[in-house]
């Protein structure tokens, strides 16, 4: 009996900075014939009609109009992570192509990092580490103090899967949890984590000791958080962003941190990434910046890969697509 040919799936590359992880390849090759962009461009006439799906690992390969035109039998684009702001969903849909992402694969790891940033900023962890290892340190100052997270008020802006995971963790710290979202959560979901819905974002900002941004980047959330929102926060409050860099007006944030409008910020995301080495945010002492590592754990990335495989197989076999993104 002749062995059935595996579906052809386009990837950017294997290994390197943005390529498919080498330790994922064996699993992927059990299900697909992987075609790199280099191979595709070198043999476009033969491969164009064969490719049925694009496996987009950290936004690569880019699904632009030229590529979509060259893949007449493309059925599916699956992208790693929760955000889809890098995709033109209307353009892709116009080619009859489905899209899926992996929001649940990254939610726990990203929520963990949100808590890490809140705790590290509150307890001045980076600064404390520098003091502890500095060759110039002769003694530890008794009046070197941070803030307590237990019992403080956390305001979560964006209560999707990641935001809700943050709330679960914050409950264990006996925090008062406020949240603002397009839609209010069900009463039993609120009760499970002790979260209180704020219809107006202003109410959340004025009460919170920590404000965490966990929204998707859309035209509506671009620069959602600017001068007005920062000035509504307590002077003793900290802003934490684990969503996307452009959600925050960085110029307004620099000014707020320099002038004591808010106490501190902790960012896993900026724009651009990385920031130019001369950027004023990098010169401030009351900020922590991490290199967009919300989902950067071995288990999260492997689960992401497995979810992507499941979505492609479902699409190619005519089954309901897990985590399908509707334009």
mmCIF file of C-alpha atoms in Angstrom:
data_model
loop_
_atom_site.group_PDB
_atom_site.id
_atom_site.type_symbol
_atom_site.label_atom_id
_atom_site.label_comp_id
_atom_site.label_asym_id
_atom_site.label_seq_id
_atom_site.Cartn_x
_atom_site.Cartn_y
_atom_site.Cartn_z
ATOM 1 C CA UNK A 1 0.000 0.000 0.000
ATOM 2 C CA UNK A 2 1.398 3.380 -1.038
ATOM 3 C CA UNK A 3 2.251 5.688 1.838
ATOM 4 C CA UNK A 4 0.116 8.846 1.837
ATOM 5 C CA UNK A 5 2.019 12.100 1.298
ATOM 6 C CA UNK A 6 2.068 14.401 4.301
ATOM 7 C CA UNK A 7 0.551 17.892 3.865
ATOM 8 C CA UNK A 8 3.020 20.572 2.773
ATOM 9 C CA UNK A 9 3.387 23.341 5.348
ATOM 10 C CA UNK A 10 5.393 26.538 4.846
ATOM 11 C CA UNK A 11 7.701 27.694 7.651
ATOM 12 C CA UNK A 12 10.224 30.511 7.742
ATOM 13 C CA UNK A 13 13.328 28.564 8.721
ATOM 14 C CA UNK A 14 14.632 26.070 11.274
ATOM 15 C CA UNK A 15 16.756 27.332 14.160
ATOM 16 C CA UNK A 16 18.295 30.760 14.500
ATOM 17 C CA UNK A 17 16.690 33.813 16.092
ATOM 18 C CA UNK A 18 13.145 33.427 14.771
ATOM 19 C CA UNK A 19 13.146 29.939 13.285
ATOM 20 C CA UNK A 20 11.167 26.882 14.340
ATOM 21 C CA UNK A 21 12.871 25.310 17.337
ATOM 22 C CA UNK A 22 15.102 22.436 16.332
ATOM 23 C CA UNK A 23 13.717 20.197 19.080
ATOM 24 C CA UNK A 24 10.191 20.727 17.671
ATOM 25 C CA UNK A 25 11.087 19.556 14.181
ATOM 26 C CA UNK A 26 10.817 15.821 14.825
ATOM 27 C CA UNK A 27 7.230 16.205 16.080
ATOM 28 C CA UNK A 28 6.297 18.505 13.197
ATOM 29 C CA UNK A 29 7.716 16.125 10.594
ATOM 30 C CA UNK A 30 5.455 13.348 11.861
ATOM 31 C CA UNK A 31 2.515 15.360 10.546
ATOM 32 C CA UNK A 32 3.813 17.625 7.777
ATOM 33 C CA UNK A 33 6.299 18.024 4.983
ATOM 34 C CA UNK A 34 8.053 21.217 6.105
ATOM 35 C CA UNK A 35 9.053 23.705 3.416
ATOM 36 C CA UNK A 36 11.262 26.635 4.415
ATOM 37 C CA UNK A 37 10.873 30.036 2.748
ATOM 38 C CA UNK A 38 14.275 29.567 1.126
ATOM 39 C CA UNK A 39 13.191 26.247 -0.393
ATOM 40 C CA UNK A 40 9.898 27.748 -1.512
ATOM 41 C CA UNK A 41 11.495 30.729 -3.240
ATOM 42 C CA UNK A 42 14.030 28.502 -4.990
ATOM 43 C CA UNK A 43 11.346 26.118 -6.293
ATOM 44 C CA UNK A 44 8.185 28.222 -6.358
ATOM 45 C CA UNK A 45 6.730 26.713 -9.547
ATOM 46 C CA UNK A 46 6.739 23.210 -8.074
ATOM 47 C CA UNK A 47 5.757 24.073 -4.510
ATOM 48 C CA UNK A 48 3.131 26.836 -4.887
ATOM 49 C CA UNK A 49 0.204 24.506 -5.428
ATOM 50 C CA UNK A 50 1.366 21.950 -2.850
ATOM 51 C CA UNK A 51 1.442 24.176 0.244
ATOM 52 C CA UNK A 52 -1.762 23.920 2.285
ATOM 53 C CA UNK A 53 -0.828 25.805 5.465
ATOM 54 C CA UNK A 54 1.534 28.416 6.882
ATOM 55 C CA UNK A 55 3.084 27.693 10.266
ATOM 56 C CA UNK A 56 3.882 31.194 11.531
ATOM 57 C CA UNK A 57 6.417 31.025 14.345
ATOM 58 C CA UNK A 58 6.888 34.427 15.983
ATOM 59 C CA UNK A 59 5.347 36.312 13.059
ATOM 60 C CA UNK A 60 7.440 34.541 10.387
ATOM 61 C CA UNK A 61 6.869 34.019 7.472
ATOM 62 C CA UNK A 62 4.844 37.207 6.976
ATOM 63 C CA UNK A 63 1.471 36.589 5.351
ATOM 64 C CA UNK A 64 1.529 39.483 2.882
ATOM 65 C CA UNK A 65 -0.490 39.837 -0.303
ATOM 66 C CA UNK A 66 2.360 38.639 -2.526
ATOM 67 C CA UNK A 67 2.778 35.400 -0.583
ATOM 68 C CA UNK A 68 -0.970 34.749 -0.389
ATOM 69 C CA UNK A 69 -1.283 35.241 -4.167
ATOM 70 C CA UNK A 70 1.439 32.660 -4.737
ATOM 71 C CA UNK A 71 -0.285 29.922 -2.681
ATOM 72 C CA UNK A 72 -3.539 29.034 -4.521
ATOM 73 C CA UNK A 73 -4.332 25.984 -2.359
ATOM 74 C CA UNK A 74 -3.588 27.573 1.016
ATOM 75 C CA UNK A 75 -6.243 26.643 3.593
ATOM 76 C CA UNK A 76 -4.826 27.698 6.927
ATOM 77 C CA UNK A 77 -2.486 30.125 8.704
ATOM 78 C CA UNK A 78 -1.690 29.319 12.293
ATOM 79 C CA UNK A 79 0.314 31.771 14.385
ATOM 80 C CA UNK A 80 2.052 31.278 17.710
ATOM 81 C CA UNK A 81 0.910 33.248 20.739
ATOM 82 C CA UNK A 82 -2.249 35.123 21.615
ATOM 83 C CA UNK A 83 -1.813 38.345 19.614
ATOM 84 C CA UNK A 84 -2.894 38.664 15.979
ATOM 85 C CA UNK A 85 -2.042 42.341 15.460
ATOM 86 C CA UNK A 86 0.655 41.296 12.961
ATOM 87 C CA UNK A 87 -1.967 39.758 10.658
ATOM 88 C CA UNK A 88 -4.256 41.485 8.147
ATOM 89 C CA UNK A 89 -7.252 39.311 8.924
ATOM 90 C CA UNK A 90 -9.504 40.857 6.263
ATOM 91 C CA UNK A 91 -6.867 40.347 3.570
ATOM 92 C CA UNK A 92 -6.311 36.726 4.615
ATOM 93 C CA UNK A 93 -10.053 36.055 4.746
ATOM 94 C CA UNK A 94 -10.460 37.472 1.226
ATOM 95 C CA UNK A 95 -8.301 34.577 0.003
ATOM 96 C CA UNK A 96 -10.613 32.082 1.754
ATOM 97 C CA UNK A 97 -7.902 31.215 4.280
ATOM 98 C CA UNK A 98 -8.638 30.429 7.927
ATOM 99 C CA UNK A 99 -6.562 31.729 10.861
ATOM 100 C CA UNK A 100 -5.896 30.287 14.326
ATOM 101 C CA UNK A 101 -3.687 31.332 17.242
ATOM 102 C CA UNK A 102 -2.689 29.745 20.568
ATOM 103 C CA UNK A 103 -4.030 31.922 23.416
ATOM 104 C CA UNK A 104 -4.433 29.167 25.998
ATOM 105 C CA UNK A 105 -0.965 27.696 25.467
ATOM 106 C CA UNK A 106 0.636 30.951 26.633
ATOM 107 C CA UNK A 107 -1.802 32.115 29.316
ATOM 108 C CA UNK A 108 -0.263 30.473 32.387
ATOM 109 C CA UNK A 109 3.332 31.413 31.585
ATOM 110 C CA UNK A 110 2.382 35.007 30.741
ATOM 111 C CA UNK A 111 0.309 35.352 33.920
ATOM 112 C CA UNK A 112 3.298 34.041 35.889
ATOM 113 C CA UNK A 113 5.481 36.756 34.383
ATOM 114 C CA UNK A 114 2.910 39.418 35.228
ATOM 115 C CA UNK A 115 3.178 38.387 38.866
ATOM 116 C CA UNK A 116 6.993 38.253 38.627
ATOM 117 C CA UNK A 117 7.095 41.839 37.349
ATOM 118 C CA UNK A 118 4.702 43.070 40.026
ATOM 119 C CA UNK A 119 6.646 41.394 42.825
ATOM 120 C CA UNK A 120 10.053 42.376 41.451
ATOM 121 C CA UNK A 121 9.031 46.006 41.083
ATOM 122 C CA UNK A 122 7.325 46.185 44.492
ATOM 123 C CA UNK A 123 10.304 44.670 46.307
ATOM 124 C CA UNK A 124 12.910 46.501 44.160
ATOM 125 C CA UNK A 125 14.427 43.156 43.242
ATOM 126 C CA UNK A 126 16.708 44.295 40.408
ATOM 127 C CA UNK A 127 18.082 47.185 42.439
ATOM 128 C CA UNK A 128 18.518 44.924 45.461
ATOM 129 C CA UNK A 129 20.414 42.338 43.432
ATOM 130 C CA UNK A 130 22.763 45.038 42.166
ATOM 131 C CA UNK A 131 23.441 46.202 45.731
ATOM 132 C CA UNK A 132 24.040 42.637 46.943
ATOM 133 C CA UNK A 133 26.615 41.799 44.241
ATOM 134 C CA UNK A 134 28.306 45.203 43.925
ATOM 135 C CA UNK A 135 32.012 45.268 44.876
ATOM 136 C CA UNK A 136 31.352 48.668 46.489
ATOM 137 C CA UNK A 137 28.741 47.402 48.981
ATOM 138 C CA UNK A 138 30.034 47.422 52.568
ATOM 139 C CA UNK A 139 26.736 47.024 54.430
ATOM 140 C CA UNK A 140 23.004 46.640 53.777
ATOM 141 C CA UNK A 141 20.947 49.692 54.741
ATOM 142 C CA UNK A 142 18.189 49.018 57.260
ATOM 143 C CA UNK A 143 15.989 51.711 55.718
ATOM 144 C CA UNK A 144 16.110 50.222 52.183
ATOM 145 C CA UNK A 145 12.421 49.350 51.768
ATOM 146 C CA UNK A 146 9.992 48.117 49.150
ATOM 147 C CA UNK A 147 6.221 47.827 48.979
ATOM 148 C CA UNK A 148 4.028 44.942 50.112
ATOM 149 C CA UNK A 149 1.957 43.114 47.511
ATOM 150 C CA UNK A 150 -0.123 41.115 49.997
ATOM 151 C CA UNK A 151 -3.326 43.018 50.706
ATOM 152 C CA UNK A 152 -2.683 45.663 48.015
ATOM 153 C CA UNK A 153 -5.158 46.515 45.241
ATOM 154 C CA UNK A 154 -4.491 45.175 41.740
ATOM 155 C CA UNK A 155 -6.328 46.645 38.771
ATOM 156 C CA UNK A 156 -6.384 44.365 35.727
ATOM 157 C CA UNK A 157 -7.213 45.966 32.389
ATOM 158 C CA UNK A 158 -8.236 43.145 30.068
ATOM 159 C CA UNK A 159 -9.810 40.096 31.712
ATOM 160 C CA UNK A 160 -9.379 37.485 28.999
ATOM 161 C CA UNK A 161 -7.684 34.140 29.568
ATOM 162 C CA UNK A 162 -4.376 35.703 30.695
ATOM 163 C CA UNK A 163 -5.987 38.407 32.809
ATOM 164 C CA UNK A 164 -8.105 35.818 34.582
ATOM 165 C CA UNK A 165 -5.024 33.690 35.270
ATOM 166 C CA UNK A 166 -3.387 36.768 36.819
ATOM 167 C CA UNK A 167 -6.443 37.245 39.033
ATOM 168 C CA UNK A 168 -6.214 33.631 40.231
ATOM 169 C CA UNK A 169 -2.605 34.196 41.281
ATOM 170 C CA UNK A 170 -3.334 37.567 42.874
ATOM 171 C CA UNK A 171 -6.078 36.002 44.988
ATOM 172 C CA UNK A 172 -3.413 33.848 46.663
ATOM 173 C CA UNK A 173 -1.690 37.096 47.704
ATOM 174 C CA UNK A 174 -4.939 38.276 49.332
ATOM 175 C CA UNK A 175 -5.071 41.200 46.938
ATOM 176 C CA UNK A 176 -8.179 43.246 46.274
ATOM 177 C CA UNK A 177 -8.797 42.678 42.567
ATOM 178 C CA UNK A 178 -10.489 45.218 40.317
ATOM 179 C CA UNK A 179 -10.878 44.721 36.584
ATOM 180 C CA UNK A 180 -11.985 46.590 33.490
ATOM 181 C CA UNK A 181 -12.980 44.691 30.362
ATOM 182 C CA UNK A 182 -15.145 45.160 27.284
ATOM 183 C CA UNK A 183 -17.546 42.613 28.770
ATOM 184 C CA UNK A 184 -18.157 41.805 32.402
ATOM 185 C CA UNK A 185 -17.251 38.260 33.458
ATOM 186 C CA UNK A 186 -19.937 35.884 34.744
ATOM 187 C CA UNK A 187 -20.796 36.333 38.414
ATOM 188 C CA UNK A 188 -19.430 32.887 39.342
ATOM 189 C CA UNK A 189 -16.124 33.671 37.593
ATOM 190 C CA UNK A 190 -15.824 36.957 39.486
ATOM 191 C CA UNK A 191 -16.650 35.238 42.751
ATOM 192 C CA UNK A 192 -14.052 32.495 42.163
ATOM 193 C CA UNK A 193 -11.202 35.035 42.187
ATOM 194 C CA UNK A 194 -12.842 37.789 44.219
ATOM 195 C CA UNK A 195 -12.750 40.262 41.311
ATOM 196 C CA UNK A 196 -14.828 43.443 41.176
ATOM 197 C CA UNK A 197 -15.854 44.847 37.783
ATOM 198 C CA UNK A 198 -15.185 48.518 37.045
ATOM 199 C CA UNK A 199 -17.272 49.711 34.110
ATOM 200 C CA UNK A 200 -15.220 52.922 33.990
ATOM 201 C CA UNK A 201 -11.447 52.585 33.709
ATOM 202 C CA UNK A 202 -11.110 55.778 35.776
ATOM 203 C CA UNK A 203 -12.553 54.059 38.846
ATOM 204 C CA UNK A 204 -9.986 51.263 38.581
ATOM 205 C CA UNK A 205 -7.030 53.616 38.101
ATOM 206 C CA UNK A 206 -7.844 55.822 41.069
ATOM 207 C CA UNK A 207 -8.015 52.880 43.491
ATOM 208 C CA UNK A 208 -5.228 50.543 42.330
ATOM 209 C CA UNK A 209 -1.755 50.160 43.811
ATOM 210 C CA UNK A 210 -0.733 48.115 40.768
ATOM 211 C CA UNK A 211 -2.258 48.404 37.295
ATOM 212 C CA UNK A 212 -1.631 45.517 34.894
ATOM 213 C CA UNK A 213 -2.342 45.767 31.162
ATOM 214 C CA UNK A 214 -3.420 42.471 29.602
ATOM 215 C CA UNK A 215 -5.283 43.552 26.438
ATOM 216 C CA UNK A 216 -4.911 42.575 22.799
ATOM 217 C CA UNK A 217 -3.457 45.226 20.495
ATOM 218 C CA UNK A 218 -6.218 46.560 18.246
ATOM 219 C CA UNK A 219 -6.931 49.987 16.721
ATOM 220 C CA UNK A 220 -9.042 50.631 19.846
ATOM 221 C CA UNK A 221 -6.234 49.773 22.307
ATOM 222 C CA UNK A 222 -3.358 51.473 20.464
ATOM 223 C CA UNK A 223 -2.054 54.066 22.978
ATOM 224 C CA UNK A 224 -4.938 53.127 25.267
ATOM 225 C CA UNK A 225 -2.782 54.169 28.182
ATOM 226 C CA UNK A 226 -1.498 57.720 27.943
ATOM 227 C CA UNK A 227 -1.009 60.940 29.909
ATOM 228 C CA UNK A 228 -4.623 61.111 31.107
ATOM 229 C CA UNK A 229 -4.639 57.528 32.412
ATOM 230 C CA UNK A 230 -1.237 57.887 34.090
ATOM 231 C CA UNK A 231 -2.364 61.021 35.895
ATOM 232 C CA UNK A 232 -5.424 59.192 37.225
ATOM 233 C CA UNK A 233 -3.182 56.608 38.934
ATOM 234 C CA UNK A 234 -1.938 57.042 42.487
ATOM 235 C CA UNK A 235 1.530 58.642 42.772
ATOM 236 C CA UNK A 236 2.490 55.502 44.730
ATOM 237 C CA UNK A 237 1.216 53.117 42.024
ATOM 238 C CA UNK A 238 3.076 50.883 39.557
ATOM 239 C CA UNK A 239 2.139 50.199 35.927
ATOM 240 C CA UNK A 240 2.788 46.694 34.552
ATOM 241 C CA UNK A 241 2.454 45.904 30.838
ATOM 242 C CA UNK A 242 2.407 42.294 29.624
ATOM 243 C CA UNK A 243 0.255 42.945 26.545
ATOM 244 C CA UNK A 244 1.860 44.862 23.650
ATOM 245 C CA UNK A 245 4.175 47.866 23.653
ATOM 246 C CA UNK A 246 1.975 50.238 21.610
ATOM 247 C CA UNK A 247 -0.834 49.937 24.181
ATOM 248 C CA UNK A 248 1.159 52.465 26.254
ATOM 249 C CA UNK A 249 2.147 55.946 25.080
ATOM 250 C CA UNK A 250 5.853 55.598 25.901
ATOM 251 C CA UNK A 251 6.577 59.336 25.753
ATOM 252 C CA UNK A 252 3.855 59.940 28.332
ATOM 253 C CA UNK A 253 5.229 57.082 30.445
ATOM 254 C CA UNK A 254 8.755 58.534 30.416
ATOM 255 C CA UNK A 255 7.386 61.886 31.578
ATOM 256 C CA UNK A 256 5.254 60.260 34.298
ATOM 257 C CA UNK A 257 8.186 58.254 35.673
ATOM 258 C CA UNK A 258 10.565 61.225 35.576
ATOM 259 C CA UNK A 259 8.129 63.556 37.332
ATOM 260 C CA UNK A 260 6.753 61.202 39.990
ATOM 261 C CA UNK A 261 3.269 61.008 38.481
ATOM 262 C CA UNK A 262 3.499 57.276 39.195
ATOM 263 C CA UNK A 263 6.067 55.458 41.297
ATOM 264 C CA UNK A 264 7.327 52.803 38.878
ATOM 265 C CA UNK A 265 6.705 50.681 35.810
ATOM 266 C CA UNK A 266 7.504 47.106 34.820
ATOM 267 C CA UNK A 267 7.322 46.256 31.122
ATOM 268 C CA UNK A 268 7.702 42.985 29.266
ATOM 269 C CA UNK A 269 6.844 44.766 26.008
ATOM 270 C CA UNK A 270 7.949 48.010 24.363
ATOM 271 C CA UNK A 271 7.946 49.548 20.899
ATOM 272 C CA UNK A 272 10.137 48.939 19.107
ATOM 273 C CA UNK A 273 11.662 45.750 20.516
ATOM 274 C CA UNK A 274 14.370 46.092 21.590
ATOM 275 C CA UNK A 275 14.337 49.810 22.364
ATOM 276 C CA UNK A 276 17.123 51.931 20.839
ATOM 277 C CA UNK A 277 20.025 51.899 23.285
ATOM 278 C CA UNK A 278 19.698 55.656 23.839
ATOM 279 C CA UNK A 279 15.974 55.529 24.694
ATOM 280 C CA UNK A 280 15.122 57.495 27.882
ATOM 281 C CA UNK A 281 13.232 54.542 29.400
ATOM 282 C CA UNK A 282 16.527 52.660 29.621
ATOM 283 C CA UNK A 283 18.054 55.409 31.759
ATOM 284 C CA UNK A 284 15.404 55.414 34.492
ATOM 285 C CA UNK A 285 15.893 53.674 37.844
ATOM 286 C CA UNK A 286 12.186 53.221 38.595
ATOM 287 C CA UNK A 287 11.535 50.778 35.766
ATOM 288 C CA UNK A 288 12.075 47.100 34.990
ATOM 289 C CA UNK A 289 12.130 45.988 31.332
ATOM 290 C CA UNK A 290 12.248 42.363 30.228
ATOM 291 C CA UNK A 291 12.717 41.158 26.610
ATOM 292 C CA UNK A 292 9.125 40.088 25.761
ATOM 293 C CA UNK A 293 9.399 36.768 27.590
ATOM 294 C CA UNK A 294 5.800 36.338 28.754
ATOM 295 C CA UNK A 295 5.423 32.913 27.161
ATOM 296 C CA UNK A 296 9.116 32.029 27.104
ATOM 297 C CA UNK A 297 9.108 28.723 28.939
ATOM 298 C CA UNK A 298 10.009 25.345 27.463
ATOM 299 C CA UNK A 299 6.630 23.808 28.258
ATOM 300 C CA UNK A 300 4.626 26.803 27.026
ATOM 301 C CA UNK A 301 6.434 26.916 23.696
ATOM 302 C CA UNK A 302 6.014 23.151 23.176
ATOM 303 C CA UNK A 303 2.301 23.369 23.985
ATOM 304 C CA UNK A 304 2.080 26.276 21.534
ATOM 305 C CA UNK A 305 3.632 24.121 18.815
ATOM 306 C CA UNK A 306 1.268 21.228 19.561
ATOM 307 C CA UNK A 307 -1.773 23.533 19.474
ATOM 308 C CA UNK A 308 -0.625 24.872 16.105
ATOM 309 C CA UNK A 309 -0.355 21.350 14.715
ATOM 310 C CA UNK A 310 -3.859 20.515 15.985
ATOM 311 C CA UNK A 311 -5.336 23.583 14.298
ATOM 312 C CA UNK A 312 -3.697 22.835 10.941
ATOM 313 C CA UNK A 313 -4.772 19.185 10.988
ATOM 314 C CA UNK A 314 -8.340 20.172 11.889
ATOM 315 C CA UNK A 315 -8.502 22.695 9.042
ATOM 316 C CA UNK A 316 -7.088 20.307 6.448
ATOM 317 C CA UNK A 317 -9.436 17.500 7.508
ATOM 318 C CA UNK A 318 -12.577 19.633 7.593
ATOM 319 C CA UNK A 319 -13.030 19.595 11.369
ATOM 320 C CA UNK A 320 -13.808 22.559 13.669
ATOM 321 C CA UNK A 321 -10.603 24.548 14.130
ATOM 322 C CA UNK A 322 -9.371 24.989 17.715
ATOM 323 C CA UNK A 323 -8.722 28.674 18.553
ATOM 324 C CA UNK A 324 -9.935 29.913 15.173
ATOM 325 C CA UNK A 325 -9.684 33.696 14.858
ATOM 326 C CA UNK A 326 -12.760 35.233 13.249
ATOM 327 C CA UNK A 327 -12.068 38.508 11.354
#
